[in-house]
CSV table of C-alpha atoms in Angstrom, one decimal:
chain,number,residue,atom,x,y,z
A,271,MET,CA,-44.5,-20.4,36.2
A,272,SER,CA,-44.1,-19.2,32.6
A,273,ARG,CA,-47.0,-18.2,30.5
A,274,LEU,CA,-46.3,-21.1,28.1
A,275,THR,CA,-46.3,-23.7,30.9
A,276,ILE,CA,-49.6,-22.5,32.2
A,277,ALA,CA,-51.1,-22.3,28.7
A,278,GLY,CA,-50.0,-25.9,28.2
A,279,LEU,CA,-51.7,-27.1,31.3
A,280,VAL,CA,-54.9,-25.2,30.4
A,281,THR,CA,-54.9,-26.5,26.9
A,282,SER,CA,-54.8,-30.1,28.0
A,283,ALA,CA,-57.5,-29.4,30.5
A,284,LEU,CA,-59.5,-27.9,27.7
A,285,LEU,CA,-59.1,-30.7,25.1
A,286,ALA,CA,-61.8,-32.7,26.9
A,287,GLY,CA,-64.1,-29.8,26.6
A,288,VAL,CA,-63.5,-29.4,22.9
A,289,ALA,CA,-64.2,-33.0,22.2
A,290,PHE,CA,-67.3,-32.8,24.1
A,291,ALA,CA,-68.4,-29.7,22.3
A,292,ALA,CA,-68.1,-31.5,19.0
A,293,GLU,CA,-70.5,-34.2,20.1
A,294,GLU,CA,-73.1,-32.0,21.6
A,295,PRO,CA,-72.6,-28.3,21.5
A,296,ASN,CA,-73.3,-27.0,24.9
A,297,ALA,CA,-71.7,-23.7,26.1
A,298,ASP,CA,-72.7,-24.2,29.7
A,299,ALA,CA,-71.1,-27.6,30.2
A,300,TYR,CA,-68.0,-26.3,28.3
A,301,ARG,CA,-67.8,-23.3,30.5
A,302,GLU,CA,-68.2,-25.2,33.7
A,303,MET,CA,-65.6,-27.8,32.6
A,304,THR,CA,-63.1,-25.2,31.6
A,305,TYR,CA,-63.8,-22.9,34.4
A,306,GLY,CA,-63.4,-25.6,37.0
A,307,ASP,CA,-59.9,-24.8,38.1
A,308,ARG,CA,-59.7,-21.1,38.7
A,309,ASP,CA,-56.1,-21.3,39.9
A,310,ALA,CA,-55.0,-22.6,36.5
A,311,ASN,CA,-56.4,-19.5,34.7
A,312,PRO,CA,-53.5,-17.9,32.9
A,313,ALA,CA,-55.3,-14.6,33.3
A,314,LEU,CA,-54.1,-14.5,36.9
A,315,LEU,CA,-50.6,-13.7,35.7
A,316,VAL,CA,-51.9,-10.9,33.5
A,317,ILE,CA,-53.8,-9.6,36.6
A,318,ASP,CA,-50.6,-9.5,38.5
A,319,ARG,CA,-49.0,-7.5,35.8
A,320,GLY,CA,-52.0,-5.2,35.6
A,321,GLU,CA,-51.7,-4.5,39.4
A,322,GLU,CA,-48.0,-3.6,39.0
A,323,LEU,CA,-48.8,-1.3,36.1
A,324,PHE,CA,-51.7,0.3,38.1
A,325,LYS,CA,-49.5,1.1,41.1
A,326,GLU,CA,-46.4,2.1,39.2
A,327,LYS,CA,-45.5,5.8,38.7
A,328,ARG,CA,-45.8,6.1,34.9
A,329,GLY,CA,-46.3,8.6,32.1
A,330,PRO,CA,-45.0,12.1,31.6
A,331,LYS,CA,-46.4,13.2,34.9
A,332,ASN,CA,-44.9,10.2,36.7
A,333,VAL,CA,-47.9,9.2,38.8
A,334,SER,CA,-49.7,6.0,39.5
A,335,LEU,CA,-53.3,5.3,38.7
A,336,GLU,CA,-54.2,4.9,42.3
A,337,GLN,CA,-56.1,8.2,42.3
A,338,CYS,CA,-58.2,7.2,39.3
A,339,ASP,CA,-62.0,7.4,39.9
A,340,PHE,CA,-63.9,4.5,38.4
A,341,GLY,CA,-67.2,5.8,39.7
A,342,LEU,CA,-67.0,5.0,43.4
A,343,GLY,CA,-64.5,7.7,44.3
A,344,ALA,CA,-60.8,8.3,43.7
A,345,GLY,CA,-58.8,5.1,44.4
A,346,VAL,CA,-61.8,2.9,45.0
A,347,LEU,CA,-61.6,-0.3,42.9
A,348,LYS,CA,-63.6,-2.8,44.9
A,349,GLY,CA,-66.9,-3.2,43.2
A,350,ALA,CA,-66.3,-0.4,40.7
A,351,TYR,CA,-66.3,-2.5,37.6
A,352,ALA,CA,-69.6,-4.1,38.5
A,353,GLN,CA,-71.2,-0.6,38.4
A,354,LEU,CA,-69.9,0.4,34.9
A,355,PRO,CA,-70.7,1.8,32.4
A,356,ARG,CA,-71.9,4.9,34.3
A,357,TYR,CA,-72.1,8.7,33.8
A,358,PHE,CA,-69.1,10.7,34.8
A,359,LYS,CA,-69.5,14.4,35.6
A,360,ASP,CA,-65.9,15.4,34.8
A,361,THR,CA,-66.0,14.0,31.2
A,362,ASP,CA,-69.8,14.6,30.8
A,363,ARG,CA,-70.3,11.2,29.2
A,364,VAL,CA,-71.1,7.6,30.0
A,365,GLN,CA,-67.9,5.5,30.3
A,366,ASP,CA,-67.0,1.9,30.6
A,367,ALA,CA,-63.9,0.7,32.4
A,368,GLU,CA,-61.8,0.9,29.4
A,369,SER,CA,-62.7,4.4,28.2
A,370,ARG,CA,-62.4,5.5,31.8
A,371,LEU,CA,-59.0,4.1,32.0
A,372,LEU,CA,-58.0,6.2,28.9
A,373,THR,CA,-59.3,9.3,30.8
A,374,CYS,CA,-57.2,8.6,33.8
A,375,MET,CA,-54.1,7.7,31.8
A,376,THR,CA,-54.3,11.0,29.9
A,377,GLU,CA,-55.5,13.3,32.7
A,378,LEU,CA,-53.5,11.8,35.6
A,379,GLN,CA,-50.5,10.4,33.9
A,380,GLY,CA,-50.2,12.7,30.9
A,381,PHE,CA,-50.2,10.1,28.1
A,382,THR,CA,-52.0,11.0,24.9
A,383,VAL,CA,-54.9,9.1,23.6
A,384,GLU,CA,-53.1,8.6,20.3
A,385,GLU,CA,-50.2,6.8,21.8
A,386,LEU,CA,-52.4,4.8,24.1
A,387,THR,CA,-54.7,3.6,21.4
A,388,LYS,CA,-52.0,2.9,18.8
A,389,GLN,CA,-52.3,-0.8,19.6
A,390,THR,CA,-55.1,-1.6,22.1
A,391,PHE,CA,-55.1,-5.4,21.8
A,392,ALA,CA,-52.4,-8.1,21.7
A,393,ASN,CA,-52.2,-9.6,18.2
A,394,ASP,CA,-52.9,-13.3,18.7
A,395,LYS,CA,-51.7,-14.1,15.2
A,396,ARG,CA,-48.2,-13.0,16.3
A,397,ASN,CA,-48.6,-14.6,19.7
A,398,GLU,CA,-48.1,-11.3,21.6
A,399,ASP,CA,-48.4,-10.7,25.3
A,400,ASN,CA,-51.4,-8.7,26.4
A,401,THR,CA,-51.2,-4.9,26.0
A,402,ASP,CA,-50.9,-2.7,29.1
A,403,LEU,CA,-54.6,-1.6,28.5
A,404,GLU,CA,-55.7,-5.3,28.6
A,405,ALA,CA,-53.7,-6.1,31.7
A,406,LEU,CA,-54.9,-3.0,33.5
A,407,THR,CA,-58.5,-3.7,32.6
A,408,VAL,CA,-58.5,-7.3,33.8
A,409,TYR,CA,-56.9,-6.2,37.1
A,410,ILE,CA,-59.6,-3.5,37.6
A,411,ALA,CA,-62.4,-5.9,36.6
A,412,ALA,CA,-61.2,-8.7,38.9
A,413,GLN,CA,-61.8,-6.4,41.9
A,414,SER,CA,-65.5,-7.0,41.3
A,415,ASP,CA,-65.3,-10.8,41.3
A,416,GLY,CA,-68.3,-12.3,43.1
A,417,MET,CA,-70.4,-9.1,42.9
A,418,LYS,CA,-73.5,-8.5,40.9
A,419,ILE,CA,-73.7,-6.7,37.6
A,420,ASN,CA,-75.3,-3.5,38.7
A,421,ALA,CA,-74.6,-0.6,36.3
A,422,PRO,CA,-76.6,2.4,37.2
A,423,ALA,CA,-79.5,3.6,34.9
A,424,GLU,CA,-80.6,6.7,36.7
A,425,HIS,CA,-78.8,9.6,34.9
A,426,PRO,CA,-80.5,10.6,31.6
A,427,LYS,CA,-77.3,9.9,29.8
A,428,GLU,CA,-77.1,6.4,31.3
A,429,GLN,CA,-80.6,5.8,30.1
A,430,GLU,CA,-79.7,7.2,26.7
A,431,ALA,CA,-76.6,5.0,26.3
A,432,ILE,CA,-78.7,1.9,27.1
A,433,LYS,CA,-81.4,2.8,24.6
A,434,VAL,CA,-78.9,3.8,21.9
A,435,GLY,CA,-77.0,0.6,22.6
A,436,GLU,CA,-80.2,-1.4,21.9
A,437,GLY,CA,-80.7,0.6,18.7
A,438,ILE,CA,-77.1,-0.2,17.6
A,439,PHE,CA,-77.7,-3.9,18.4
A,440,TRP,CA,-80.6,-4.0,15.9
A,441,ARG,CA,-79.0,-1.9,13.2
A,442,ARG,CA,-78.3,-3.8,10.0
A,443,GLN,CA,-75.4,-2.8,7.8
A,444,GLY,CA,-72.4,-3.9,5.8
A,445,PRO,CA,-71.8,-6.4,3.0
A,446,LEU,CA,-73.4,-9.2,5.0
A,447,ASP,CA,-76.5,-7.2,6.1
A,448,PHE,CA,-75.8,-8.2,9.7
A,449,ALA,CA,-76.9,-6.7,12.9
A,450,CYS,CA,-75.8,-8.0,16.3
A,451,ALA,CA,-79.3,-9.2,16.5
A,452,THR,CA,-78.9,-11.5,13.5
A,453,CYS,CA,-76.7,-13.8,15.7
A,454,HIS,CA,-77.7,-12.8,19.2
A,455,ALA,CA,-81.5,-12.4,19.3
A,456,ASP,CA,-82.7,-16.0,19.3
A,457,ASP,CA,-82.4,-18.9,21.7
A,458,LYS,CA,-80.1,-21.9,21.1
A,459,LYS,CA,-78.5,-20.7,17.9
A,460,ARG,CA,-75.1,-21.6,16.6
A,461,ILE,CA,-72.6,-20.3,14.1
A,462,ARG,CA,-71.0,-23.6,13.1
A,463,LEU,CA,-70.5,-25.2,16.6
A,464,GLN,CA,-70.1,-21.9,18.5
A,465,ASN,CA,-73.1,-21.2,20.7
A,466,LEU,CA,-74.6,-17.8,20.4
A,467,GLY,CA,-76.2,-16.2,23.4
A,468,ASN,CA,-79.6,-14.5,23.1
A,469,PHE,CA,-78.8,-11.0,24.4
A,470,SER,CA,-82.1,-9.5,23.2
A,471,LYS,CA,-83.9,-10.6,26.3
A,472,ALA,CA,-82.7,-10.1,29.9
A,473,GLY,CA,-81.8,-13.3,31.6
A,474,VAL,CA,-79.4,-16.2,31.9
A,475,ASP,CA,-77.6,-16.0,28.5
A,476,VAL,CA,-76.6,-12.4,28.8
A,477,GLN,CA,-75.9,-12.6,32.5
A,478,LYS,CA,-73.5,-15.6,32.0
A,479,THR,CA,-71.7,-13.7,29.2
A,480,MET,CA,-71.3,-10.3,30.8
A,481,SER,CA,-70.3,-11.7,34.2
A,482,ALA,CA,-67.4,-13.7,32.6
A,483,TRP,CA,-65.6,-10.9,30.8
A,484,PRO,CA,-62.7,-10.1,30.8
A,485,THR,CA,-61.9,-13.6,29.9
A,486,TYR,CA,-58.8,-15.7,29.1
A,487,ARG,CA,-59.4,-16.8,25.5
A,488,VAL,CA,-57.6,-20.0,25.0
A,489,SER,CA,-57.7,-19.8,21.2
A,490,HIS,CA,-56.0,-16.4,21.5
A,491,ALA,CA,-53.7,-17.4,24.3
A,492,ALA,CA,-54.5,-13.9,25.8
A,493,VAL,CA,-56.9,-12.1,28.0
A,494,ARG,CA,-59.7,-10.3,26.1
A,495,THR,CA,-61.9,-7.5,27.3
A,496,MET,CA,-65.4,-6.3,26.3
A,497,GLN,CA,-63.9,-3.6,24.1
A,498,HIS,CA,-62.1,-6.4,22.2
A,499,ARG,CA,-65.3,-8.4,21.9
A,500,MET,CA,-67.1,-5.5,20.5
A,501,TRP,CA,-64.3,-4.9,18.0
A,502,ASP,CA,-64.2,-8.7,17.2
A,503,CYS,CA,-67.9,-9.0,16.4
A,504,MET,CA,-67.9,-5.8,14.3
A,505,TRP,CA,-64.8,-7.2,12.5
A,506,GLN,CA,-66.6,-10.5,11.8
A,507,MET,CA,-69.5,-8.4,10.5
A,508,ARG,CA,-67.0,-7.1,7.9
A,509,LEU,CA,-67.3,-3.6,9.3
A,510,PRO,CA,-64.4,-1.1,9.9
A,511,ASP,CA,-62.4,-1.3,13.2
A,512,ALA,CA,-64.6,-0.2,16.0
A,513,GLN,CA,-63.0,2.7,17.9
A,514,TYR,CA,-61.7,1.7,21.3
A,515,GLY,CA,-63.8,3.2,24.1
A,516,SER,CA,-66.1,5.1,21.6
A,517,PRO,CA,-69.6,6.1,22.7
A,518,MET,CA,-70.8,3.4,20.2
A,519,THR,CA,-69.0,0.5,21.9
A,520,VAL,CA,-69.7,1.9,25.4
A,521,ALA,CA,-73.5,2.1,24.5
A,522,LEU,CA,-73.5,-1.5,23.4
A,523,ILE,CA,-71.8,-2.5,26.6
A,524,ALA,CA,-74.3,-0.4,28.6
A,525,TYR,CA,-77.2,-2.2,26.9
A,526,LEU,CA,-75.7,-5.6,27.4
A,527,ASN,CA,-75.0,-4.9,31.1
A,528,ALA,CA,-78.5,-3.6,31.6
A,529,GLN,CA,-79.8,-6.9,30.0
A,530,GLY,CA,-77.4,-8.9,32.2
A,531,LYS,CA,-78.2,-7.1,35.5
A,532,ASP,CA,-77.8,-9.2,38.6
A,533,GLY,CA,-75.6,-11.8,37.0
A,534,THR,CA,-72.7,-12.6,39.4
A,535,TYR,CA,-69.2,-11.9,38.2
A,536,ALA,CA,-66.9,-14.9,38.0
A,537,LEU,CA,-63.6,-13.2,37.1
A,538,PRO,CA,-61.4,-13.6,35.3
A,539,GLY,CA,-63.4,-15.8,32.9
A,540,MET,CA,-62.0,-18.5,30.7
A,541,SER,CA,-63.3,-19.4,27.3
A,542,ARG,CA,-62.6,-20.9,23.9
B,678,MET,CA,-94.7,4.8,9.7
B,679,LYS,CA,-98.2,3.5,10.5
B,680,ILE,CA,-97.0,1.9,13.7
B,681,LYS,CA,-95.4,5.1,14.7
B,682,LEU,CA,-98.6,7.1,14.1
B,683,ILE,CA,-100.6,4.7,16.1
B,684,THR,CA,-98.1,4.9,18.9
B,685,VAL,CA,-98.2,8.7,18.8
B,686,ALA,CA,-102.0,8.6,18.9
B,687,LEU,CA,-102.0,6.2,21.8
B,688,LEU,CA,-99.4,7.9,23.8
B,689,THR,CA,-100.9,11.3,23.2
B,690,ALA,CA,-104.1,10.0,24.6
B,691,LEU,CA,-102.2,9.0,27.7
B,692,GLY,CA,-100.4,12.3,27.8
B,693,THR,CA,-96.9,11.0,27.3
B,694,THR,CA,-95.9,12.4,24.0
B,695,VAL,CA,-92.4,13.0,25.4
B,696,THR,CA,-91.6,9.3,25.1
B,697,VAL,CA,-92.3,9.4,21.4
B,698,ALA,CA,-90.0,12.3,20.8
B,699,ALA,CA,-87.4,10.4,22.7
B,700,ASP,CA,-87.8,7.4,20.4
B,701,ASN,CA,-87.2,9.5,17.3
B,702,ASP,CA,-84.2,11.1,19.1
B,703,ILE,CA,-82.8,7.6,19.8
B,704,ALA,CA,-82.8,6.6,16.1
B,705,ALA,CA,-81.0,9.9,15.3
B,706,LEU,CA,-78.5,9.3,18.2
B,707,VAL,CA,-77.9,5.7,16.9
B,708,GLU,CA,-76.7,7.3,13.6
B,709,GLN,CA,-74.5,9.8,15.5
B,710,TYR,CA,-72.9,7.1,17.6
B,711,ILE,CA,-72.3,4.9,14.6
B,712,ALA,CA,-70.8,7.8,12.6
B,713,SER,CA,-68.2,8.4,15.3
B,714,GLY,CA,-67.8,4.7,16.4
B,715,PHE,CA,-65.3,3.5,13.8
B,716,LYS,CA,-61.8,4.3,12.8
B,717,GLN,CA,-61.4,6.5,9.8
B,718,GLY,CA,-59.0,6.0,6.8
B,719,GLU,CA,-58.8,4.4,3.5
B,720,LYS,CA,-58.3,0.8,4.8
B,721,GLN,CA,-61.4,1.1,7.0
B,722,HIS,CA,-64.0,1.2,4.2
B,723,THR,CA,-66.4,3.3,6.2
B,724,GLU,CA,-68.8,3.3,3.3
B,725,ARG,CA,-69.8,-0.1,4.7
B,726,ILE,CA,-71.6,1.4,7.7
B,727,VAL,CA,-73.9,3.4,5.3
B,728,GLN,CA,-77.2,1.6,5.1
B,729,ASP,CA,-79.2,1.1,1.9
B,730,GLU,CA,-83.0,1.3,1.9
B,731,THR,CA,-83.4,-2.4,2.6
B,732,GLN,CA,-81.1,-2.3,5.7
B,733,LYS,CA,-82.8,0.9,6.9
B,734,GLN,CA,-86.3,-0.6,6.7
B,735,CYS,CA,-85.2,-3.8,8.4
B,736,THR,CA,-83.6,-1.7,11.2
B,737,THR,CA,-86.6,0.5,11.6
B,738,TYR,CA,-89.0,-2.4,11.8
B,739,ARG,CA,-86.6,-4.8,13.6
B,740,ASN,CA,-87.0,-7.2,10.6
B,741,LYS,CA,-90.8,-7.4,10.8
B,742,ILE,CA,-91.9,-5.4,7.7
B,743,PRO,CA,-95.6,-4.5,7.9
B,744,SER,CA,-97.6,-6.7,5.6
B,745,GLU,CA,-98.8,-3.8,3.4
B,746,MET,CA,-95.2,-3.0,2.6
B,747,GLN,CA,-94.0,-6.5,1.9
B,748,LYS,CA,-94.9,-6.6,-1.8
B,749,ALA,CA,-93.1,-3.5,-2.8
B,750,PHE,CA,-90.1,-4.6,-0.6
B,751,MET,CA,-89.8,-8.0,-2.4
B,752,GLU,CA,-90.3,-6.5,-5.8
B,753,ARG,CA,-87.4,-4.1,-5.1
B,754,GLU,CA,-85.2,-7.0,-4.1
B,755,ARG,CA,-86.2,-9.1,-7.2
B,756,ALA,CA,-85.2,-6.2,-9.5
B,757,THR,CA,-81.6,-6.5,-8.2
B,758,ILE,CA,-81.1,-10.1,-9.4
B,759,LYS,CA,-78.6,-10.7,-12.1
B,760,TYR,CA,-78.1,-14.1,-13.8
B,761,PRO,CA,-75.0,-15.7,-15.3
B,762,GLU,CA,-74.2,-14.7,-18.9
B,763,SER,CA,-74.4,-18.3,-19.9
B,764,GLY,CA,-78.0,-18.4,-18.7
B,765,LYS,CA,-77.2,-21.6,-16.8
B,766,LEU,CA,-78.4,-21.3,-13.3
B,767,SER,CA,-77.0,-24.6,-12.2
B,768,GLY,CA,-73.2,-25.2,-12.7
B,769,ASN,CA,-70.6,-27.5,-11.4
B,770,TRP,CA,-71.5,-29.2,-8.0
B,771,GLU,CA,-67.9,-30.0,-7.1
B,772,GLN,CA,-66.8,-26.4,-7.5
B,773,GLY,CA,-70.1,-25.4,-5.7
B,774,GLN,CA,-69.1,-27.6,-2.7
B,775,LYS,CA,-65.9,-25.6,-2.2
B,776,THR,CA,-67.6,-22.2,-2.6
B,777,PHE,CA,-70.4,-23.4,-0.2
B,778,THR,CA,-67.8,-24.2,2.4
B,779,ASP,CA,-65.2,-21.4,2.0
B,780,GLY,CA,-65.5,-18.4,4.4
B,781,PHE,CA,-66.6,-14.9,3.3
B,782,ALA,CA,-63.1,-13.4,3.7
B,783,TRP,CA,-63.5,-9.6,3.0
B,784,ARG,CA,-62.6,-8.4,6.5
B,785,VAL,CA,-61.3,-4.9,6.6
B,786,GLY,CA,-59.5,-2.5,8.9
B,787,THR,CA,-55.9,-2.2,10.0
B,788,ILE,CA,-56.0,-4.6,12.9
B,789,MET,CA,-56.6,-7.9,11.1
B,790,PRO,CA,-57.8,-7.5,7.5
B,791,ASP,CA,-58.1,-10.3,5.0
B,792,LYS,CA,-56.1,-10.1,1.9
B,793,PRO,CA,-58.2,-8.0,-0.6
B,794,ASP,CA,-57.8,-10.6,-3.3
B,795,ALA,CA,-58.7,-13.6,-1.0
B,796,VAL,CA,-61.3,-15.9,-2.6
B,797,ARG,CA,-64.7,-15.2,-1.2
B,798,GLY,CA,-67.0,-18.1,-0.3
B,799,GLY,CA,-70.6,-18.4,0.8
B,800,ASN,CA,-69.7,-19.7,4.3
B,801,CYS,CA,-73.0,-21.5,4.2
B,802,TYR,CA,-72.1,-24.0,6.9
B,803,ALA,CA,-72.0,-21.1,9.4
B,804,CYS,CA,-75.8,-21.2,9.3
B,805,HIS,CA,-76.9,-24.4,7.5
B,806,ALA,CA,-76.3,-28.1,7.6
B,807,ALA,CA,-75.9,-29.7,4.1
B,808,ASP,CA,-73.5,-32.6,3.5
B,809,PRO,CA,-74.3,-34.9,6.4
B,810,LYS,CA,-70.6,-35.6,6.8
B,811,GLU,CA,-70.0,-32.0,7.8
B,812,VAL,CA,-70.8,-32.0,11.5
B,813,ALA,CA,-69.7,-28.4,12.3
B,814,ALA,CA,-72.8,-26.8,10.8
B,815,GLY,CA,-74.7,-23.9,12.4
B,816,ASN,CA,-78.4,-23.7,12.8
B,817,ILE,CA,-79.4,-20.1,12.1
B,818,GLY,CA,-80.8,-21.3,8.8
B,819,SER,CA,-82.7,-24.5,8.2
B,820,THR,CA,-81.0,-27.8,7.2
B,821,LEU,CA,-80.3,-28.2,3.5
B,822,THR,CA,-79.5,-31.9,3.8
B,823,GLY,CA,-81.4,-33.8,1.1
B,824,TYR,CA,-82.4,-30.5,-0.6
B,825,GLY,CA,-82.4,-31.8,-4.2
B,826,LYS,CA,-83.9,-35.1,-3.1
B,827,LEU,CA,-86.8,-33.4,-1.5
B,828,ARG,CA,-87.4,-30.7,-4.2
B,829,GLY,CA,-86.2,-32.3,-7.3
B,830,ASN,CA,-83.7,-31.1,-9.8
B,831,THR,CA,-86.4,-29.1,-11.7
B,832,PRO,CA,-86.1,-25.7,-13.5
B,833,GLU,CA,-88.4,-24.2,-10.9
B,834,THR,CA,-86.3,-25.4,-8.0
B,835,ILE,CA,-83.1,-24.3,-9.7
B,836,LYS,CA,-84.5,-20.8,-10.4
B,837,TYR,CA,-85.8,-20.4,-6.9
B,838,THR,CA,-82.6,-21.6,-5.3
B,839,TYR,CA,-80.5,-19.3,-7.5
B,840,GLU,CA,-82.6,-16.3,-6.7
B,841,LYS,CA,-82.7,-17.2,-3.0
B,842,ILE,CA,-79.0,-17.2,-2.8
B,843,TYR,CA,-78.5,-14.1,-5.0
B,844,ASN,CA,-80.9,-12.1,-2.9
B,845,SER,CA,-82.5,-13.9,0.1
B,846,ASN,CA,-84.8,-10.9,0.7
B,847,THR,CA,-86.6,-11.6,-2.6
B,848,TYR,CA,-88.5,-14.3,-0.9
B,849,MET,CA,-88.3,-13.2,2.7
B,850,PRO,CA,-88.1,-9.6,3.7
B,851,CYS,CA,-85.2,-9.0,6.2
B,852,SER,CA,-84.0,-12.6,6.2
B,853,SER,CA,-81.0,-13.2,8.4
B,854,MET,CA,-79.3,-14.6,5.3
B,855,PRO,CA,-77.0,-12.1,3.6
B,856,ARG,CA,-77.9,-11.0,0.1
B,857,LEU,CA,-74.8,-12.7,-1.2
B,858,GLY,CA,-75.1,-12.0,-4.9
B,859,HIS,CA,-76.6,-8.5,-4.6
B,860,ASN,CA,-73.9,-7.4,-2.1
B,861,GLY,CA,-71.1,-8.7,-4.2
B,862,VAL,CA,-69.9,-11.5,-1.9
B,863,LEU,CA,-70.5,-14.1,-4.6
B,864,THR,CA,-70.5,-13.9,-8.5
B,865,PRO,CA,-73.5,-15.3,-10.5
B,866,GLU,CA,-71.2,-18.1,-11.6
B,867,GLN,CA,-70.3,-19.0,-8.1
B,868,ILE,CA,-73.9,-19.0,-7.1
B,869,ALA,CA,-74.8,-21.3,-10.0
B,870,ASP,CA,-72.2,-23.8,-8.8
B,871,ILE,CA,-73.7,-23.7,-5.3
B,872,VAL,CA,-77.1,-24.4,-6.8
B,873,ALA,CA,-75.7,-27.5,-8.4
B,874,PHE,CA,-74.2,-28.6,-5.1
B,875,LEU,CA,-77.7,-28.4,-3.6
B,876,VAL,CA,-79.8,-30.0,-6.3
B,877,ASP,CA,-77.5,-32.4,-8.2
B,878,PRO,CA,-78.4,-36.0,-7.5
B,879,GLU,CA,-74.6,-36.8,-7.4
B,880,SER,CA,-73.9,-34.2,-4.7
B,881,PRO,CA,-73.3,-35.5,-1.2
B,882,VAL,CA,-76.1,-33.3,-0.1
B,883,ASN,CA,-78.5,-35.7,-1.8
B,884,LYS,CA,-76.8,-39.0,-1.0
């Protein structure tokens, strides 16, 4: 089935959800309604493409990513995403799935970071297909479907990333004086009709969010990853483009995953 | 500062000074991570990640400025307020309705920037209800429906409302509401129009 046909099916399924949201904004009901039919999630096609890309011999060194170590050993994907971000000895830094992917694509396959990060996200204004990075990420993440968010916090650098992430979350800056906390540190808040999770406390809000990404965003007609969400909220805060896979974005994700610990992944997600 | 000193004293008594050192380190690390966290280049406007004194204090105290600091804080904010050249703090409510509703625009970067000359609005519905016919209103701020009806169209109300929008922190340290005039999102004239939209008896806000 073509991407467009599936998108059409999903859109009609979602219309009911949108109408409902206008009457009484309720993210949970919306999620459950839209998430109902997992087989109709267009992200499944992107996952297939990600798998092909993962197993294909690519790059100047003409090797696949099958020997990439996402933290549970070379080649082990099952459950790896659920235990990220984590400290990696070889790079001596804490990495999330996406920054780790960059490491493997440069070290194993011989790509350069510059070429890989030239365009990290599909441009939804131009209705583009997902980038290779997005497809690979959702494939990797989907191998942790049904597992619990369980990023380690033992190594001092993991603890540092979580604490620094919390600090970044509260930092106010830019022409709108916003911090992440301005929108995500109170219960039951909305920007217009969009529900905002309270991520400043551990619990259901942040578990539901972190366990549902990567997600197929219907309004973008594309799969979106956590690195994209970090860029997106920074962009909405009128800040410069967040650097893909930077220690800053990884620290935010480490903090959010620490807050969302024990949430159960339902991947790929589907959202507005 | 005081909070920190007390913490140091307490933790020293418990013999865990190490934690305190770590806290200071974390604040320094936050700045390092931020400094390397964004793309560089002319279109990125990296000056936007540099904090002014107000933003720094609100970050340090997580928006809860100690009571003994509040007076000086609010005086500093008040000193930033500029008024329209005409001296009229309440303008045209119909124009104000549009500016109240329009988005902030002003996004930067190379991925999806707004046009630099795009009209900037107050995006007030993101956080506030106002005209009851607008259902897509956020709730980070309180409802402004019936604002003029409740407070009257008096010079005091007009002055307060103008100043609140120009620099929200004048009346509430570390408010979640952006300092829209001070930060250059809105001009004094745009703010005066919005004031009219909130207080004018003819405005849908007060119908």
